[in-house]
C-alpha cells in the first residue's frame, strides 16, 4: 500500500502529506473514522511515505493534535454514549452543539502546532 501511494504522489508532495492529513484528522474522526484504524495503519503508513521529511514523533503529533479534541464527538466512542445516557441527552443534540466547538479547537490546535513547529510544513 505504501508503494502504491508513494508511486501516485510525487517527491515534493510527500513532504506535505502529513500536514494535509493532520488538518483532516479532526473532521474525519468526527464523522466516525476509527481510532485504531488511524493509529495502527494510516499514521505509520503516512510516516513511512514521508520518512525522509518527518520523524515518527512529528507524524504522531499531527495525528494527536487534531484527533483528541474530537474523541467525544466521534460516534464510535462508547464512553460518549454512557455519558449521554446518564445526562439524558440525545446524540443528535450533542452532535449539533459540540461539533462546531470541537472543530474550532481542532483548528486552533493544528494552527498552534504549525506555528511552534510540532508539525512541519
C-alpha positions as a Markdown table, in Angstrom:
| # | Residue | x | y | z |
|---|---|---|---|---|
| 1 | Unk | 0.0 | 0.0 | 0.0 |
| 2 | Unk | 2.8 | 2.4 | 0.9 |
| 3 | Unk | 4.5 | 1.7 | -2.5 |
| 4 | Unk | 1.2 | 2.4 | -4.4 |
| 5 | Unk | 0.6 | 5.7 | -2.6 |
| 6 | Unk | 4.2 | 6.7 | -2.9 |
| 7 | Unk | 4.1 | 6.0 | -6.6 |
| 8 | Unk | 1.0 | 8.2 | -7.1 |
| 9 | Unk | 2.4 | 11.1 | -5.1 |
| 10 | Unk | 5.4 | 12.9 | -6.5 |
| 11 | Unk | 8.5 | 13.7 | -4.4 |
| 12 | Unk | 7.5 | 17.2 | -3.4 |
| 13 | Unk | 4.0 | 16.3 | -2.3 |
| 14 | Unk | 5.1 | 13.5 | 0.1 |
| 15 | Unk | 6.7 | 16.2 | 2.3 |
| 16 | Unk | 3.2 | 17.8 | 2.8 |
| 17 | Unk | 1.0 | 14.6 | 3.1 |
| 18 | Unk | 1.4 | 14.7 | 6.9 |
| 19 | Unk | 0.3 | 18.3 | 7.1 |
| 20 | Unk | -2.7 | 17.7 | 4.9 |
| 21 | Unk | -3.8 | 14.6 | 6.9 |
| 22 | Unk | -3.2 | 16.5 | 10.1 |
| 23 | Unk | -5.7 | 19.0 | 9.0 |
| 24 | Unk | -8.2 | 16.3 | 8.0 |
| 25 | Unk | -8.0 | 14.1 | 11.1 |
| 26 | Unk | -10.5 | 16.2 | 13.1 |
| 27 | Unk | -13.3 | 16.1 | 10.6 |
| 28 | Unk | -12.7 | 12.5 | 9.6 |
| 29 | Unk | -12.7 | 11.4 | 13.3 |
| 30 | Unk | -15.9 | 13.3 | 14.0 |
| 31 | Unk | -17.5 | 11.5 | 11.1 |
| 32 | Unk | -16.7 | 8.2 | 12.6 |
| 33 | Unk | -13.2 | 7.2 | 11.5 |
| 34 | Unk | -12.0 | 4.6 | 14.0 |
| 35 | Unk | -9.1 | 5.5 | 16.2 |
| 36 | Unk | -7.4 | 2.0 | 15.9 |
| 37 | Unk | -7.6 | 2.2 | 12.1 |
| 38 | Unk | -5.7 | 5.5 | 12.2 |
| 39 | Unk | -3.2 | 4.8 | 15.0 |
| 40 | Unk | -2.1 | 1.4 | 13.8 |
| 41 | Unk | -2.5 | 1.6 | 10.0 |
| 42 | Unk | -2.8 | 5.1 | 8.5 |
| 43 | Unk | -0.4 | 7.0 | 10.7 |
| 44 | Unk | 2.5 | 4.5 | 10.2 |
| 45 | Unk | 1.8 | 4.4 | 6.5 |
| 46 | Unk | 1.9 | 8.2 | 6.2 |
| 47 | Unk | 5.1 | 8.3 | 8.3 |
| 48 | Unk | 6.8 | 5.8 | 6.0 |
| 49 | Unk | 5.7 | 7.7 | 2.9 |
| 50 | Unk | 7.1 | 10.9 | 4.2 |
| 51 | Unk | 10.0 | 9.3 | 6.1 |
| 52 | Unk | 12.7 | 11.5 | 4.6 |
| 53 | Unk | 10.8 | 14.6 | 5.6 |
| 54 | Unk | 9.3 | 13.9 | 9.0 |
| 55 | Unk | 10.1 | 11.9 | 12.2 |
| 56 | Unk | 7.8 | 9.4 | 13.8 |
| 57 | Unk | 7.2 | 11.9 | 16.6 |
| 58 | Unk | 6.0 | 14.5 | 14.1 |
| 59 | Unk | 3.7 | 12.0 | 12.4 |
| 60 | Unk | 2.2 | 11.2 | 15.8 |
| 61 | Unk | 1.8 | 14.9 | 16.7 |
| 62 | Unk | 0.0 | 15.7 | 13.5 |
| 63 | Unk | -2.5 | 12.9 | 14.3 |
| 64 | Unk | -3.0 | 13.5 | 18.1 |
| 65 | Unk | -3.2 | 17.3 | 17.9 |
| 66 | Unk | -6.3 | 17.2 | 15.8 |
| 67 | Unk | -7.8 | 13.9 | 16.8 |
| 68 | Unk | -8.0 | 14.2 | 20.5 |
| 69 | Unk | -10.5 | 17.1 | 20.7 |
| 70 | Unk | -12.9 | 15.1 | 18.5 |
| 71 | Unk | -13.0 | 11.9 | 20.7 |
| 72 | Unk | -16.2 | 12.7 | 22.4 |
| 73 | Unk | -18.0 | 13.7 | 19.2 |
| 74 | Unk | -16.9 | 10.5 | 17.4 |
| 75 | Unk | -19.9 | 8.1 | 17.1 |
| 76 | Unk | -17.5 | 5.2 | 17.8 |
| 77 | Unk | -16.7 | 6.2 | 21.3 |
| 78 | Unk | -18.5 | 4.1 | 23.9 |
| 79 | Unk | -17.9 | 6.4 | 26.8 |
| 80 | Unk | -19.8 | 9.2 | 24.9 |
| 81 | Unk | -22.9 | 7.1 | 24.9 |
| 82 | Unk | -22.6 | 6.3 | 28.6 |
| 83 | Unk | -22.3 | 10.0 | 29.4 |
| 84 | Unk | -25.2 | 10.9 | 27.1 |
| 85 | Unk | -27.4 | 8.3 | 28.7 |
| 86 | Unk | -26.5 | 9.5 | 32.2 |
| 87 | Unk | -27.2 | 13.1 | 31.2 |
| 88 | Unk | -30.4 | 12.3 | 29.4 |
| 89 | Unk | -29.2 | 13.9 | 26.1 |
| 90 | Unk | -29.8 | 12.5 | 22.7 |
| 91 | Unk | -26.8 | 12.0 | 20.3 |
| 92 | Unk | -28.2 | 14.4 | 17.7 |
| 93 | Unk | -28.5 | 17.3 | 20.2 |
| 94 | Unk | -25.0 | 16.5 | 21.5 |
| 95 | Unk | -23.6 | 16.5 | 17.9 |
| 96 | Unk | -25.3 | 19.8 | 17.0 |
| 97 | Unk | -23.8 | 21.6 | 20.0 |
| 98 | Unk | -20.3 | 20.1 | 20.2 |
| 99 | Unk | -19.3 | 19.6 | 16.6 |
| 100 | Unk | -18.6 | 23.3 | 15.9 |
| 101 | Unk | -16.7 | 23.7 | 19.1 |
| 102 | Unk | -14.7 | 20.6 | 18.6 |
| 103 | Unk | -13.8 | 21.7 | 15.1 |
| 104 | Unk | -12.7 | 25.1 | 16.3 |
| 105 | Unk | -10.5 | 23.5 | 19.0 |
| 106 | Unk | -9.0 | 21.2 | 16.3 |
| 107 | Unk | -8.3 | 24.1 | 14.0 |
| 108 | Unk | -6.7 | 26.1 | 16.8 |
| 109 | Unk | -4.6 | 23.1 | 17.9 |
| 110 | Unk | -3.5 | 22.5 | 14.3 |
| 111 | Unk | -2.6 | 26.1 | 13.7 |
| 112 | Unk | -0.7 | 26.3 | 17.0 |
| 113 | Unk | 1.2 | 23.1 | 16.2 |
| 114 | Unk | 2.2 | 24.5 | 12.8 |
| 115 | Unk | 3.4 | 27.8 | 14.4 |
| 116 | Unk | 5.5 | 26.1 | 17.1 |
| 117 | Unk | 6.9 | 23.6 | 14.6 |
| 118 | Unk | 5.5 | 20.4 | 16.2 |
| 119 | Unk | 4.0 | 19.7 | 12.7 |
| 120 | Unk | 6.4 | 20.6 | 9.9 |
| 121 | Unk | 5.0 | 22.3 | 6.8 |
